[in-house]
CSV table of C-alpha atoms in Angstrom, one decimal:
chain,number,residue,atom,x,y,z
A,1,UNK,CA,59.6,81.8,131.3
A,2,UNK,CA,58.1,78.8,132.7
A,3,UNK,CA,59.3,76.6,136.0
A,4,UNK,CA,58.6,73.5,134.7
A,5,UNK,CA,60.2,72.3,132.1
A,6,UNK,CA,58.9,69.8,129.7
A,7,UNK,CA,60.8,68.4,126.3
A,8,UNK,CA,60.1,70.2,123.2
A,9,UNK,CA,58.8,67.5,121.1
A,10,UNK,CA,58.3,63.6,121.2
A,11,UNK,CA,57.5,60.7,118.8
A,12,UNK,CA,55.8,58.0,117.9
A,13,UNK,CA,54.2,54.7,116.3
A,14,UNK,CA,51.0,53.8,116.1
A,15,UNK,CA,50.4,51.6,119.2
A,16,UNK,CA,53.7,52.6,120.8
A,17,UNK,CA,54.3,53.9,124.5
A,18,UNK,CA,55.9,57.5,125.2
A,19,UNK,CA,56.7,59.0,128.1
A,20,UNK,CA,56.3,62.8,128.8
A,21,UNK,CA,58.3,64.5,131.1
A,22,UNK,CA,57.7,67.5,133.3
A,23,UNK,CA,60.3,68.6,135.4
A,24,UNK,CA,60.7,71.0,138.6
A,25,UNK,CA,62.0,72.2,141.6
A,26,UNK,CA,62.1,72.2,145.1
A,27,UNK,CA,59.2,75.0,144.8
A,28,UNK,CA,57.0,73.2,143.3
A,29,UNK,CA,56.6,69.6,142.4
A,30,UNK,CA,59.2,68.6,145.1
A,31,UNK,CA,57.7,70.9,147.6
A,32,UNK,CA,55.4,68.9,147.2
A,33,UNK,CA,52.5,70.0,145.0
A,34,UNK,CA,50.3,68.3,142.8
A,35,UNK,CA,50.8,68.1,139.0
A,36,UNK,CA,48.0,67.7,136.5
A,37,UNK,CA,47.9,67.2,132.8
A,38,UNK,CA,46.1,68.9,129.7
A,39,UNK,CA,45.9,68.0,126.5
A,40,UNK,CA,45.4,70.6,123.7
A,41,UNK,CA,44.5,69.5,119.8
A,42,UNK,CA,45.2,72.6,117.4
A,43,UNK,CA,43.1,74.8,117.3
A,44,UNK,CA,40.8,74.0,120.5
A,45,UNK,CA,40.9,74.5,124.4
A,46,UNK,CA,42.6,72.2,126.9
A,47,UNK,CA,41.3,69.0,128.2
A,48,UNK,CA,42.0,67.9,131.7
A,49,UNK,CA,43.8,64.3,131.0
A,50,UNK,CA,45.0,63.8,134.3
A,51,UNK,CA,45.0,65.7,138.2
A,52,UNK,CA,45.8,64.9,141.0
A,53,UNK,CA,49.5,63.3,139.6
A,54,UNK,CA,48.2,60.0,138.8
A,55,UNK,CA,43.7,60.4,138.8
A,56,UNK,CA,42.0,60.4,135.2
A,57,UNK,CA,39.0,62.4,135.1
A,58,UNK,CA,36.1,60.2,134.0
A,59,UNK,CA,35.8,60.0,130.0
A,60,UNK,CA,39.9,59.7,129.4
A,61,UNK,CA,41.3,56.0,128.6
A,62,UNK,CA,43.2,54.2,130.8
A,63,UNK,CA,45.9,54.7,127.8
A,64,UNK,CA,47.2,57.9,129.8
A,65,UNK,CA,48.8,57.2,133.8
A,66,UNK,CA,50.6,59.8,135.4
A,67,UNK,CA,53.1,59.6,137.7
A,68,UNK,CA,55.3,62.2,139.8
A,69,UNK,CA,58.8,61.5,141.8
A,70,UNK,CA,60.9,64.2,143.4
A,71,UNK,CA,61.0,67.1,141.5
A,72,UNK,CA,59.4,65.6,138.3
A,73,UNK,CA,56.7,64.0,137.0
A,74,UNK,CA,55.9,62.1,133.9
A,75,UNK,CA,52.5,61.4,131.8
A,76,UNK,CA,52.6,57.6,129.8
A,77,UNK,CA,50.4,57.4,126.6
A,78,UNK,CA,50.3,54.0,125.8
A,79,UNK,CA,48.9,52.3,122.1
A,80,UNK,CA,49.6,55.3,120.9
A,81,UNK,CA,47.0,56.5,117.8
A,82,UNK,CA,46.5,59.4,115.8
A,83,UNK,CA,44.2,61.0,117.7
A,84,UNK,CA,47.0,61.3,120.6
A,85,UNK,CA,49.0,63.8,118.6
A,86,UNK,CA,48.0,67.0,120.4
A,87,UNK,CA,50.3,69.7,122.4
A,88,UNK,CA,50.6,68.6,126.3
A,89,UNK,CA,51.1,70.5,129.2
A,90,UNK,CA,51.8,69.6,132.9
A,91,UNK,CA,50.9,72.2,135.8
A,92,UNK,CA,51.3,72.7,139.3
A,93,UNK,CA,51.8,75.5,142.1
A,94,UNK,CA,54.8,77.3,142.6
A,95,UNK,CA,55.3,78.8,146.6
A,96,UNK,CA,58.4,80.9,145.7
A,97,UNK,CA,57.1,85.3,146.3
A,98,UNK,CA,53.4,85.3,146.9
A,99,UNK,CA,53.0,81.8,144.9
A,100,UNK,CA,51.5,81.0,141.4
A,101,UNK,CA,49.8,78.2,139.4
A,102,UNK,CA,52.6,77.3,136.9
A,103,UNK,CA,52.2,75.3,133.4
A,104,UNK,CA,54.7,73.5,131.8
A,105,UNK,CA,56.5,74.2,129.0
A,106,UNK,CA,54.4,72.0,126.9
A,107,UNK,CA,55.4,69.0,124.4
A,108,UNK,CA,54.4,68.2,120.9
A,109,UNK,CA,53.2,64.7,120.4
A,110,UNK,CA,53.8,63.2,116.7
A,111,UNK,CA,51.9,59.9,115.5
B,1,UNK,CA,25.9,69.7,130.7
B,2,UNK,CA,29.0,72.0,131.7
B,3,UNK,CA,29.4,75.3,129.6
B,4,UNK,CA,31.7,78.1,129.9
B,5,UNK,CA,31.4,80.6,127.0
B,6,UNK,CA,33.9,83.7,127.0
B,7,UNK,CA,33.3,87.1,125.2
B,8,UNK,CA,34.5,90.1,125.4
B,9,UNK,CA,37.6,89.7,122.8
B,10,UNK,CA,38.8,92.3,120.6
B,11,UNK,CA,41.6,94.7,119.2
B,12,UNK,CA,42.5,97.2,121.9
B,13,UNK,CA,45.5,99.7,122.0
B,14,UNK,CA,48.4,99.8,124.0
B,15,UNK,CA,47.6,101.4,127.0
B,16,UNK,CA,44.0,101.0,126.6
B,17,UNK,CA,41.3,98.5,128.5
B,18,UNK,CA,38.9,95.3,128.3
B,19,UNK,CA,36.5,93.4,130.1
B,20,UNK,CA,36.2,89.9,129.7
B,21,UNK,CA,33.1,87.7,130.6
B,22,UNK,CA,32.3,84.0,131.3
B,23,UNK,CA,29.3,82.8,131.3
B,24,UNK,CA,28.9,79.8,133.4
B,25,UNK,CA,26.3,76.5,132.9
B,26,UNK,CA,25.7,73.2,133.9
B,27,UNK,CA,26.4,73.2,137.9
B,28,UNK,CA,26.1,75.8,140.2
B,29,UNK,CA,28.2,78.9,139.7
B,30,UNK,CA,28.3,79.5,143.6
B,31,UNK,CA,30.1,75.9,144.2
B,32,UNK,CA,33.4,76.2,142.4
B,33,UNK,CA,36.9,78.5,142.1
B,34,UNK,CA,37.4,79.4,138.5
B,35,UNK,CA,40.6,80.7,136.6
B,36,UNK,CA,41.6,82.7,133.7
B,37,UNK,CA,44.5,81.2,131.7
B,38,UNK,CA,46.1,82.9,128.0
B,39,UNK,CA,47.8,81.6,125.6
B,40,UNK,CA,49.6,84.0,123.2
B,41,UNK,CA,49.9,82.8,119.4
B,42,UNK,CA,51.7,79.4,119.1
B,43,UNK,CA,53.0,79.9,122.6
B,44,UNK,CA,52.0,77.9,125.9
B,45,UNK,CA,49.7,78.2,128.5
B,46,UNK,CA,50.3,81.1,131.1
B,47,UNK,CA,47.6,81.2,133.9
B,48,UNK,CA,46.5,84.7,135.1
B,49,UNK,CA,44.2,84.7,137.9
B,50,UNK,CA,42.2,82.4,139.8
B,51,UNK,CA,38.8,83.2,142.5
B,52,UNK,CA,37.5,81.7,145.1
B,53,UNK,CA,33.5,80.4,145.0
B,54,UNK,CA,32.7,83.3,147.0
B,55,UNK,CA,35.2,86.0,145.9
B,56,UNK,CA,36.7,86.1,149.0
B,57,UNK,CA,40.2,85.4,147.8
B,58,UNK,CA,41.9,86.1,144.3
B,59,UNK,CA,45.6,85.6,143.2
B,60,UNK,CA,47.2,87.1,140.2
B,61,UNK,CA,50.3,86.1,138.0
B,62,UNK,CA,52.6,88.7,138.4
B,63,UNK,CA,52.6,89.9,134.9
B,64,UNK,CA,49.1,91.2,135.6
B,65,UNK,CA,49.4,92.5,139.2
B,66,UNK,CA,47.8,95.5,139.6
B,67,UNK,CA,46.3,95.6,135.7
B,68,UNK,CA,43.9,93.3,136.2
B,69,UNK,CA,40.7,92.5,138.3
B,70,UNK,CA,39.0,88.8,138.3
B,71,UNK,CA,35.4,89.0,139.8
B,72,UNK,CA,32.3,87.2,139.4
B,73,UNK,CA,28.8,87.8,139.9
B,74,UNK,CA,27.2,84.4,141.1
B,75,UNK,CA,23.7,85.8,140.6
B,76,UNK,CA,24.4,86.0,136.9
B,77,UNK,CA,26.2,83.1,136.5
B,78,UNK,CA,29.2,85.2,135.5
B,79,UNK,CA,33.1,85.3,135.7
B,80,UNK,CA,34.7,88.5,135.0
B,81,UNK,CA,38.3,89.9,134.0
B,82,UNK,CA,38.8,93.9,133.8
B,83,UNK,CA,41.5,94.1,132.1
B,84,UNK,CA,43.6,97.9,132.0
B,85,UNK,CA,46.6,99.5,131.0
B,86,UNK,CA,47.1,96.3,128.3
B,87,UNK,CA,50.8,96.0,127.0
B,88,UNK,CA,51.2,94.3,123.5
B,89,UNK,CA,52.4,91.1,125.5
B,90,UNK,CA,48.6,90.7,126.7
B,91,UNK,CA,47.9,89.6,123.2
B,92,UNK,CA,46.2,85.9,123.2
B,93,UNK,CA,43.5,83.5,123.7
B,94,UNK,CA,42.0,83.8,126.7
B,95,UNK,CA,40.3,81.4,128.9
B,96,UNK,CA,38.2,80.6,131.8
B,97,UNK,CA,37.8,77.1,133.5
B,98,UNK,CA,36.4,75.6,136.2
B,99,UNK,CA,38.6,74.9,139.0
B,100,UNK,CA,37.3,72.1,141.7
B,101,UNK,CA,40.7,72.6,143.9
B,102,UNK,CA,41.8,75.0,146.0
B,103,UNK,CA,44.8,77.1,144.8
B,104,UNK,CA,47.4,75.7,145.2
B,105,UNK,CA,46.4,72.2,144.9
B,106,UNK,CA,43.7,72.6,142.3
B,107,UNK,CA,43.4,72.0,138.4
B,108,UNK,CA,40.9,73.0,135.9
B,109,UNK,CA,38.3,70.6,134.8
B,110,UNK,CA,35.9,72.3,132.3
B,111,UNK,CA,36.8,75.3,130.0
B,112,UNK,CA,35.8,77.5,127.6
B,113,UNK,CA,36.4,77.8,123.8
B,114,UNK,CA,38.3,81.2,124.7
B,115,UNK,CA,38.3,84.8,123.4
B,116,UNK,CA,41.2,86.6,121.4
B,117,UNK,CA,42.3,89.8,122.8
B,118,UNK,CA,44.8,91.6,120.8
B,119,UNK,CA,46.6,94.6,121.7
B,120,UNK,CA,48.4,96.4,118.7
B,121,UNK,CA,48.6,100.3,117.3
């Protein structure tokens, strides 16, 4: 059972904005630790989208901004297009016990 | 170019054991952390164990405390999981990545196409 918890599912149009949610605790993101984003099409393995809360690794458009507040953090796909619709995950480091890497929960983008 | 390949995957018992390898292209084995993270079918990621550039420190999820063993052999280029006393639950994908961040700041950056370890009678 994760620790962060990220919505099931979101939608949208072509060329539309949504907004993914990942949210925490105080033993984690609000502790404070980083969060960084993955993207996952069917089928293949993740791709870093975003680390460091808000930095995109070189090669990913400036479409996808991450940003992190409290005990939550949130990744923006802007101009949304087909190629977007993919599973993504948020992760981070928990400190509770002896301390883990945690993922989110992960959310289904539909185009 | 960065490559991670896993092998090692296959149909194991309950009870029984595997070893997982990585092997690691593209920038010098000796320079980063790496991780191995599952994912079971049509579930999420779960991250398993992470080692330092040097092996001097590892950390485990606790689901795999004391069943599992990262290493890595920096002469071959290599990233290991031994994996014993497997429980149905270890069934998944399995990957390693490269992580450029310490542990519990860091993220992964480059990884593998994964290999499928299933564990039924």
């Amino acid at each position: 059972q994760s620790v962060l918890t990220q919505p099931p599912s979101v939608s949208g149009a072509p060329g539309q904005t949504v907004t993914l949610s990942c949210t925490g605790s105080t033993s984690n993101i609000g502790a404070p630790y980083d969060v960084h984003w993955y993207q996952q099409r069917p089928g293949t393995a993740p791709k870093l989208l975003i680390y460091g809360n808000v930095n995109r690794p070189s090669g990913v458009p400036d479409r996808f901004s991450g940003s992190k507040s409290g005990t939550s953090a949130s990744l923006a796909i802007s101009g949304l297009q087909a190629d977007d619709e993919a599973d993504y995950y948020c992760q981070s480091y928990d400190n509770r016990l002896s301390g883990s890497r945690v993922f989110g929960t992960g959310t289904r983008v539909t185009v | 170019e960065v490559q991670l390949v896993e092998s090692g995957g296959n149909l194991v018992q309950p009870g029984g054991s595997l070893r997982l390898s990585c092997l690691i292209s593209g920038f010098p084995s000796n320079a980063y952390s790496m991780v191995w993270v599952r994912q079971a079918p049509g579930k999420g990621l779960d991250w398993i164990s992470y080692i330092d550039a040097h092996s001097i420190t590892m950390y485990y999820a606790d689901s795999v405390k004391g069943r599992f063993t990262i290493s890595r052999d920096n002469a071959k280029n290599s990233l290991y999981l031994e994996m014993t006393s497997l429980r149905p639950e270890d069934t998944g994908v399995y990957y390693c990545a490269r992580d450029p961040g310490g542990f519990s700041s860091g993220w992964s950056d480059y990884w593998g196409q994964g290999t499928l370890v299933t564990v039924s009678s």
